[in-house]
mmCIF file of C-alpha atoms in Angstrom:
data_model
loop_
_atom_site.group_PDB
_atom_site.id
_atom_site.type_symbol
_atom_site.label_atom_id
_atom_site.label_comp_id
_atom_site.label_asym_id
_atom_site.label_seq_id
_atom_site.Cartn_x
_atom_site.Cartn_y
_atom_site.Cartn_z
ATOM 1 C CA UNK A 1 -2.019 120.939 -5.959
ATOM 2 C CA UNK A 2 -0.668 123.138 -8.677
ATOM 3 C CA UNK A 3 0.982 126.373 -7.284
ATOM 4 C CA UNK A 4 1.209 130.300 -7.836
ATOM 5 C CA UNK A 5 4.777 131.396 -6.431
ATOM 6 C CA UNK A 6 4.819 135.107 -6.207
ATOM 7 C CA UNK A 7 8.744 136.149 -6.749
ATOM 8 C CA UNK A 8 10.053 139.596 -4.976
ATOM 9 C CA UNK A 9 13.743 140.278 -5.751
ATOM 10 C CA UNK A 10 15.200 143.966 -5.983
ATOM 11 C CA UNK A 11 14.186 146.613 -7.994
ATOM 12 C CA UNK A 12 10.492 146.408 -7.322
ATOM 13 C CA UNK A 13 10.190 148.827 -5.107
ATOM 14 C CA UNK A 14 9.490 148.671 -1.466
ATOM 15 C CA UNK A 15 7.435 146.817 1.332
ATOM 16 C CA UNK A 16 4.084 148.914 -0.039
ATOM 17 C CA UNK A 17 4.923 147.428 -3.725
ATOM 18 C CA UNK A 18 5.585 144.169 -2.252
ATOM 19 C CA UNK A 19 2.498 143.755 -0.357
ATOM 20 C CA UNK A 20 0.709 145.539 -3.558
ATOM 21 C CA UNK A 21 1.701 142.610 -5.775
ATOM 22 C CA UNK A 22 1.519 140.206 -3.247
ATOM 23 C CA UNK A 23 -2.105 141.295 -2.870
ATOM 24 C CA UNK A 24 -2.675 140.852 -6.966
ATOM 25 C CA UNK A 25 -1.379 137.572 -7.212
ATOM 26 C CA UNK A 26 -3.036 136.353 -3.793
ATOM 27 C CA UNK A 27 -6.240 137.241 -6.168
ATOM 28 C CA UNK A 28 -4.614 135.461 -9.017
ATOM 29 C CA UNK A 29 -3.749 132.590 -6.978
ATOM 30 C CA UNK A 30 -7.259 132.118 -5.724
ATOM 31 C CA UNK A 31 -9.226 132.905 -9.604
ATOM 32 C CA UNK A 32 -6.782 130.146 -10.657
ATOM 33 C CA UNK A 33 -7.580 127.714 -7.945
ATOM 34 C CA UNK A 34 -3.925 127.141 -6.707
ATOM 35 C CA UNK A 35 -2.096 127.426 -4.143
ATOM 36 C CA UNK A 36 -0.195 130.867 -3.488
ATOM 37 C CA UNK A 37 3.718 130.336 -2.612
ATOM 38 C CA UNK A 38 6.002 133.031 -1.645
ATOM 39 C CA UNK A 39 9.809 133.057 -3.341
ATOM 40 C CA UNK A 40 12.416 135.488 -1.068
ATOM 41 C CA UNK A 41 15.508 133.868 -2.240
ATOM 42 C CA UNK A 42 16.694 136.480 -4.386
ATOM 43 C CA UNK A 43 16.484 139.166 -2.060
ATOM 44 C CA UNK A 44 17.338 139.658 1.934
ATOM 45 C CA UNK A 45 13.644 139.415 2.783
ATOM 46 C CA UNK A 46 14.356 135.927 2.585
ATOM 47 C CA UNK A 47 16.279 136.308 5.922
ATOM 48 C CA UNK A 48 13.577 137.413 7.774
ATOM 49 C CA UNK A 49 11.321 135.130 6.582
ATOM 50 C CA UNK A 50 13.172 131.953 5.954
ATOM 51 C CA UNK A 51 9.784 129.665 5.057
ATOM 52 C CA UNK A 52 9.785 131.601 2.009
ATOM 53 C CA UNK A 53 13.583 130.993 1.273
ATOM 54 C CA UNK A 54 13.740 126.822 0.479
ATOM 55 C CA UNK A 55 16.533 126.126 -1.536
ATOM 56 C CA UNK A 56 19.767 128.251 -2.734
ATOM 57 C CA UNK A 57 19.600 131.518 -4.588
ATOM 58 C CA UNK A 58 19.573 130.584 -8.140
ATOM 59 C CA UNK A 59 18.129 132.067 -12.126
ATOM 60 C CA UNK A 60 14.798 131.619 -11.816
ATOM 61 C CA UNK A 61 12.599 131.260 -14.977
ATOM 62 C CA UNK A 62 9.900 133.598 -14.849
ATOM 63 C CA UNK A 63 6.424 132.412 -16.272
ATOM 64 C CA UNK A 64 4.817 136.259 -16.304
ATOM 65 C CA UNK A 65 6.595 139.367 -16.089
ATOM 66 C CA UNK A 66 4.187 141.545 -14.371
ATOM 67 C CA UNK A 67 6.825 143.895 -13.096
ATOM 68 C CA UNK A 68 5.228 147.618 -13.763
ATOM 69 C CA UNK A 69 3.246 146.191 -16.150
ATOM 70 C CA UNK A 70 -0.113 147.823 -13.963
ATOM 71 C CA UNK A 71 -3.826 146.299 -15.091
ATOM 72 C CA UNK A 72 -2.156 144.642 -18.068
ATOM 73 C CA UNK A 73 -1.987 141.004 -16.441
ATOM 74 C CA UNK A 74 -5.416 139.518 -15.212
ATOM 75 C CA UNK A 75 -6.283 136.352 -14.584
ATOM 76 C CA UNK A 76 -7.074 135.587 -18.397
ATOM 77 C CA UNK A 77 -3.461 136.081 -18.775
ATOM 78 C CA UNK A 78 -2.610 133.134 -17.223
ATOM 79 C CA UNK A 79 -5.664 130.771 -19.291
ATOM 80 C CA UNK A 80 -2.607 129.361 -21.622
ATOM 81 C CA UNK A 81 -0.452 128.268 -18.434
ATOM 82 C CA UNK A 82 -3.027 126.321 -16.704
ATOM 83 C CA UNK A 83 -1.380 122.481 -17.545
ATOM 84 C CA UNK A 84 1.485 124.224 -15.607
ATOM 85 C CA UNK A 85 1.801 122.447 -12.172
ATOM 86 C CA UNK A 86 3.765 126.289 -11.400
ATOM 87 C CA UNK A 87 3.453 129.300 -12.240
ATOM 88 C CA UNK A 88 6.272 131.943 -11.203
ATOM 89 C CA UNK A 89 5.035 135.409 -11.399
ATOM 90 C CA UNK A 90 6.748 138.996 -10.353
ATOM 91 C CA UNK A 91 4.464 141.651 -10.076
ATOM 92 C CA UNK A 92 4.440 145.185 -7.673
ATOM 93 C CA UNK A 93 1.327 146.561 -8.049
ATOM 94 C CA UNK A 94 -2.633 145.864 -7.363
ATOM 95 C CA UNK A 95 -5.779 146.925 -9.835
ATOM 96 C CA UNK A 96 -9.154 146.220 -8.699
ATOM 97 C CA UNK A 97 -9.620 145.636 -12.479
ATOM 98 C CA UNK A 98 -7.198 142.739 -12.528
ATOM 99 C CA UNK A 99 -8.455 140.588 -10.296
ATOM 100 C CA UNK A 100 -11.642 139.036 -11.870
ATOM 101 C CA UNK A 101 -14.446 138.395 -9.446
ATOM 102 C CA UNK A 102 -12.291 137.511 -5.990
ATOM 103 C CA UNK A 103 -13.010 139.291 -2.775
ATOM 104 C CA UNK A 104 -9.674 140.986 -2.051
ATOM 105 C CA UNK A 105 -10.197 141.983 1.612
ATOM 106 C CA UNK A 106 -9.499 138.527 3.218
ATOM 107 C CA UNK A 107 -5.914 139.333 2.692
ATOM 108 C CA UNK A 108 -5.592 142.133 5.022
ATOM 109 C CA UNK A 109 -6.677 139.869 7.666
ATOM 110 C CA UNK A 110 -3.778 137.642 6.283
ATOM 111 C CA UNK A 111 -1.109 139.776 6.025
ATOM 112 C CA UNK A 112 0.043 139.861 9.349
ATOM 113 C CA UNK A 113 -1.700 137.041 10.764
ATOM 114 C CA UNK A 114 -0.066 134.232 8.415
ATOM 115 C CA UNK A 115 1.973 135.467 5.711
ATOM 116 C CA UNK A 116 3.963 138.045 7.858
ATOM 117 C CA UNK A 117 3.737 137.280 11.392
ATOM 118 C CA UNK A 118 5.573 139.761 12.456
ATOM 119 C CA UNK A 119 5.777 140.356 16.397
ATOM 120 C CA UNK A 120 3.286 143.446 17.174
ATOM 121 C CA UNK A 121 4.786 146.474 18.585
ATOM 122 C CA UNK A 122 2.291 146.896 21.662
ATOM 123 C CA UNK A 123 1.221 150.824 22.159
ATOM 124 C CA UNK A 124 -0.899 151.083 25.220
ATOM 125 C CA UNK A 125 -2.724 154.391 23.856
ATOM 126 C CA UNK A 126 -4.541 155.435 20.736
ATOM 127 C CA UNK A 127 -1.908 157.602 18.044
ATOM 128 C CA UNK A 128 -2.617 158.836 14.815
ATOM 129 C CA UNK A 129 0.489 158.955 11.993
ATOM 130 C CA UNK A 130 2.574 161.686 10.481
ATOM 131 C CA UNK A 131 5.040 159.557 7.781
ATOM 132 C CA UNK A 132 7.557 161.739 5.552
ATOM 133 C CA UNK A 133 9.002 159.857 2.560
ATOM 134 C CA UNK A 134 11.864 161.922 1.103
ATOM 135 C CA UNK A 135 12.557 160.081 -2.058
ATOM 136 C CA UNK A 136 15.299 158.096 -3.053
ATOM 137 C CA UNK A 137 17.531 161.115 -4.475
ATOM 138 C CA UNK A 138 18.164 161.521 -0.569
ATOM 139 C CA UNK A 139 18.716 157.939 0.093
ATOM 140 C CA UNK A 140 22.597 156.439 -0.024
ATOM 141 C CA UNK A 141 21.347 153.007 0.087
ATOM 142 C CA UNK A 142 19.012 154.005 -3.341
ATOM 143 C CA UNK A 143 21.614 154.492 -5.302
ATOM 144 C CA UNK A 144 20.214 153.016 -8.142
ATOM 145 C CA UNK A 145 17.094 155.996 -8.372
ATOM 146 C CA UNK A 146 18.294 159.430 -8.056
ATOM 147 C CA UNK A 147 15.975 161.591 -9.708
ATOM 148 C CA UNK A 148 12.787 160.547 -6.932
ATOM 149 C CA UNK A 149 11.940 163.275 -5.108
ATOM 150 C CA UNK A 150 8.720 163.145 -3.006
ATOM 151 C CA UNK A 151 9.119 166.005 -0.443
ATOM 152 C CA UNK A 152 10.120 168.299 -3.441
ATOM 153 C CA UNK A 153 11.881 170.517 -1.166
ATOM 154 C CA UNK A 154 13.070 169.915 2.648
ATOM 155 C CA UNK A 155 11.641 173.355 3.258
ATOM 156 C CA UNK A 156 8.403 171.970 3.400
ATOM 157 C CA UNK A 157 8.858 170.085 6.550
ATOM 158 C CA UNK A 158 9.039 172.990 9.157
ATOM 159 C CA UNK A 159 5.456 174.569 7.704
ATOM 160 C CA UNK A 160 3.597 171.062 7.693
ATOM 161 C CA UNK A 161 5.278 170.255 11.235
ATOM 162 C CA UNK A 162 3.396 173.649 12.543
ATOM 163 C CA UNK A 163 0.399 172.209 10.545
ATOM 164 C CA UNK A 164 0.457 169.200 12.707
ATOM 165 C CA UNK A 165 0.950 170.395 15.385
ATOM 166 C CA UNK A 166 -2.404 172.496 15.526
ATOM 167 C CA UNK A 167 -4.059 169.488 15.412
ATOM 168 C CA UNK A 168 -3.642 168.760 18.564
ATOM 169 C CA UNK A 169 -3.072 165.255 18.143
ATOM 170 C CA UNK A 170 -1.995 163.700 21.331
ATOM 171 C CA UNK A 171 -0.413 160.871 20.527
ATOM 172 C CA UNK A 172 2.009 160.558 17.051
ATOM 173 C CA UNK A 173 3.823 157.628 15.556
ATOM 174 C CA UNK A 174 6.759 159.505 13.511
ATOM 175 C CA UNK A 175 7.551 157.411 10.352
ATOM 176 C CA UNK A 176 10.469 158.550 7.267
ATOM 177 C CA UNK A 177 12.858 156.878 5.155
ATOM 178 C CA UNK A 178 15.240 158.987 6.596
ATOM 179 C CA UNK A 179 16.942 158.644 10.076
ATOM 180 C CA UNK A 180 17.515 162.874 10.394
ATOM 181 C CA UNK A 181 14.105 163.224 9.316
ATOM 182 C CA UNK A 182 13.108 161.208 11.996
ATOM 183 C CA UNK A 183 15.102 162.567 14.757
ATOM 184 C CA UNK A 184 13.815 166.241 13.470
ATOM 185 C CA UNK A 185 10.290 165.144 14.425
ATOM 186 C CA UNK A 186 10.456 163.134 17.528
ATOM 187 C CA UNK A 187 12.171 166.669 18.417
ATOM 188 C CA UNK A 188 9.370 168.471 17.238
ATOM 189 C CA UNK A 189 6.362 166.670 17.426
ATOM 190 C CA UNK A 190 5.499 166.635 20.891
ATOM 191 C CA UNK A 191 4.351 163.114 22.381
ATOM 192 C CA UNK A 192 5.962 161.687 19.651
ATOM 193 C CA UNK A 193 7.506 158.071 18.968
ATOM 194 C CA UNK A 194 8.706 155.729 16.474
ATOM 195 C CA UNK A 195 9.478 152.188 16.032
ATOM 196 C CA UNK A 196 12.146 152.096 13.358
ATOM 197 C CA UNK A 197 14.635 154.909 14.252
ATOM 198 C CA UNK A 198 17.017 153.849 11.019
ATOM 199 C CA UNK A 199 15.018 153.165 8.170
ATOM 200 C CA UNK A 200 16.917 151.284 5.391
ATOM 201 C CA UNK A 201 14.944 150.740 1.566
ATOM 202 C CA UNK A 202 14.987 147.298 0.535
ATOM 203 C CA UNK A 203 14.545 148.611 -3.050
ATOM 204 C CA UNK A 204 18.096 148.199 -3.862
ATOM 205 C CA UNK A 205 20.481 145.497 -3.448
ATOM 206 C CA UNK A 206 22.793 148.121 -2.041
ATOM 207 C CA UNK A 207 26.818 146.759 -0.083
ATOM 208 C CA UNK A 208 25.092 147.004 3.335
ATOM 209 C CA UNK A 209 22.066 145.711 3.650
ATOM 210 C CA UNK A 210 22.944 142.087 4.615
ATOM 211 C CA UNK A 211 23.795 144.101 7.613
ATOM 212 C CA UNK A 212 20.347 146.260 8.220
ATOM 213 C CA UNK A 213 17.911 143.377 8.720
ATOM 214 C CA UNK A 214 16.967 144.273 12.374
ATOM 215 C CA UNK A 215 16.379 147.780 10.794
ATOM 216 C CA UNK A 216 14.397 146.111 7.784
ATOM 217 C CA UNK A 217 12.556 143.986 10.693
ATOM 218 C CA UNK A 218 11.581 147.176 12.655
ATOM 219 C CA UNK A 219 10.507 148.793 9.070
ATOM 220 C CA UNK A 220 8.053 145.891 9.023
ATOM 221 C CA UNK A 221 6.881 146.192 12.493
ATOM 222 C CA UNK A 222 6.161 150.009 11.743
ATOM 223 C CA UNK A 223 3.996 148.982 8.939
ATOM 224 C CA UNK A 224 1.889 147.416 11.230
ATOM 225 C CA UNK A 225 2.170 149.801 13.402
ATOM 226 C CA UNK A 226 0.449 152.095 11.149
ATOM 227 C CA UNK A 227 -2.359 149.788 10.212
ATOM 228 C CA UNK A 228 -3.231 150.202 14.052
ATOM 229 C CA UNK A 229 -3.230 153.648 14.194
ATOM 230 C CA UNK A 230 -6.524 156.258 14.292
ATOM 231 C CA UNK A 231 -5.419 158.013 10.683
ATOM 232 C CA UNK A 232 -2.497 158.512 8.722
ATOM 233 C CA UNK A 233 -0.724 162.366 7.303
ATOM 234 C CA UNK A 234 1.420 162.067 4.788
ATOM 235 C CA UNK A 235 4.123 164.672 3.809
ATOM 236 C CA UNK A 236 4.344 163.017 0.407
ATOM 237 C CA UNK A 237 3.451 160.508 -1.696
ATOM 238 C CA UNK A 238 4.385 156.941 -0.363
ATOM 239 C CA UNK A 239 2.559 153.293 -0.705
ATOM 240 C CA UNK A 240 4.058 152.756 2.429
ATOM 241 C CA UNK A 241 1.688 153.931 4.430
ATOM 242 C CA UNK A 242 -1.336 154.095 1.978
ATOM 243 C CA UNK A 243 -1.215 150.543 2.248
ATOM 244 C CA UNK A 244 -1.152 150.145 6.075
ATOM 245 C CA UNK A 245 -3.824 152.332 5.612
ATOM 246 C CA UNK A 246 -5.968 149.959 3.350
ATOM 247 C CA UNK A 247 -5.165 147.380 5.619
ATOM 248 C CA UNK A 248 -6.813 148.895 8.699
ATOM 249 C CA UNK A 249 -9.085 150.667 7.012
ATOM 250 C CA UNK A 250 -8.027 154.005 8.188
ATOM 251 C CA UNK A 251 -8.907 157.690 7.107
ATOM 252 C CA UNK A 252 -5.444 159.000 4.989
ATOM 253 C CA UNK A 253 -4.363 162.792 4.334
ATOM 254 C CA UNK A 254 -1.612 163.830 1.988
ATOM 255 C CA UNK A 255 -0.097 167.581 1.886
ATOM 256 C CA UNK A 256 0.186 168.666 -1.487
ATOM 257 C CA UNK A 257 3.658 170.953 -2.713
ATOM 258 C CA UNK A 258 1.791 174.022 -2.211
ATOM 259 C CA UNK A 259 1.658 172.767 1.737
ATOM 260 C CA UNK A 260 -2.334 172.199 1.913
ATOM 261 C CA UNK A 261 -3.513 169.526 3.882
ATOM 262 C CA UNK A 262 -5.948 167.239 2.069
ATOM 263 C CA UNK A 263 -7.979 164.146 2.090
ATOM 264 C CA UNK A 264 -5.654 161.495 -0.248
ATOM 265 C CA UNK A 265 -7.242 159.079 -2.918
ATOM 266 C CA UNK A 266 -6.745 156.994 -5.607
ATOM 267 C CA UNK A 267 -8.548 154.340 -7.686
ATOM 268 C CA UNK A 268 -7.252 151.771 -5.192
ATOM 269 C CA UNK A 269 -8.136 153.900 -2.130
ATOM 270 C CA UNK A 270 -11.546 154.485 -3.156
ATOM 271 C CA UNK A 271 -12.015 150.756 -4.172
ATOM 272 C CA UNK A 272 -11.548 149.964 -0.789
ATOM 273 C CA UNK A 273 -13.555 152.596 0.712
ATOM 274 C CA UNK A 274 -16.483 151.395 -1.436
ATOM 275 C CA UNK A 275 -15.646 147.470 -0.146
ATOM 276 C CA UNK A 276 -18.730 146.332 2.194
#
């Protein structure tokens, strides 16, 4: 059966790109009518998941560069490659627009079922989600993307952690790409927990990360983790958690800069909230 590989390698962004593009050529793959594959070799991923890591790290030639490139590939792109027994694609983001007349939703059954069966972190009672993404500029490991900065200013944390708080929440998973972020709320937020306590981005093929992949597993788990969850907050803007969110189909809340708590949306967001 001719294939559709899906490559990741670094500089794509993280897990929420990943499983964005994943998503878009899982589409591709089935308006095609091949079979999808899934290349890790060029990036530690390919630890974690060695069935997607056959064969030693070498150049690999793409066939589409969909890299950024967002609603600009569909499947009519690939019409001139179809004698190809392979197609090798990179891509790290999804557009209901792109993917011709395939159902997308079957794949957030998949995600964690088949392609990523990662083990579940079991939670005995219901929790809702307060995530925090800083931004690379704070990030040692990012050093390749210093002028990202989601939170805008650190001084936003303490007024959205009172914000929270009067929820009255009584359960909260406490997610950040930052380790001191994360401490700060578990102290805060009361009946608070986490599941990755030293987040590491995968963005960048930064010295140490051969040596964070129980970090980059637990990252993972908390993905899932979120999907599971009653609702997600978000201090900032992050595809993290807007795509655990998609995947469980969960209500998501974003504070903007001027510290207002909001419902979140997006053309993809509100594609899926429209989904039977």
């Amino acid at each position: 059966m001719k294939t559709l590989v899906f490559l990741y390698t670094y500089r794509m962004g993280g897990w929420g790109d990943l499983l964005k593009g994943l998503h878009t050529c899982w589409c591709w793959a089935k308006a095609t009518k091949r079979e999808l594959r899934i290349d890790f070799r060029l990036h530690v991923f390919g630890q974690l998941f060695p069935q997607y890591s056959i064969g030693p790290p070498t150049h690999v030639q793409l066939t589409v560069n969909a890299i950024d490139k967002v609603g600009l590939v569909t499947p009519e792109t690939l019409v001139p490659f179809s004698e190809q027994k392979e197609i090798i694609i990179a891509c790290n983001w999804f557009d209901p627009k792109a993917i011709g007349s395939v159902d997308p939703l079957p794949f957030f059954q998949e995600c964690y079922s088949t392609l990523f069966p990662v083990p579940r972190t079991r939670l005995s009672v219901p929790y809702h989600v307060l995530h925090c993404r800083l931004g690379d500029m704070y990030l040692k490991e990012a050093f390749a993307c210093k002028t990202d900065n989601r939170i805008n200013s650190l001084g936003r944390l303490g007024t959205i952690i009172e914000q929270y708080k009067a929820l009255g929440h009584p359960r909260t998973l406490v997610c950040s790409d930052s380790a001191p972020v994360i401490e700060r709320l578990l102290k805060d937020i009361p009946n608070s927990f986490c599941v990755c306590p030293k987040p590491y981005h995968i963005a960048y093929p930064s010295p140490g990360i051969q040596g964070r992949v129980e970090d980059i597993q637990a990252m993972i788990q908390e993905h899932r983790a979120i999907s599971e969850s009653m609702g997600v907050y978000m201090m900032s803007y992050s595809g993290f958690p807007i795509t655990a969110a998609m995947i469980g189909g969960l209500p998501l809340k974003i504070w903007s800069e001027q510290c207002v708590l909001q419902d979140y949306s997006d053309s993809m967001v509100e594609y899926f909230k429209l989904r039977p």
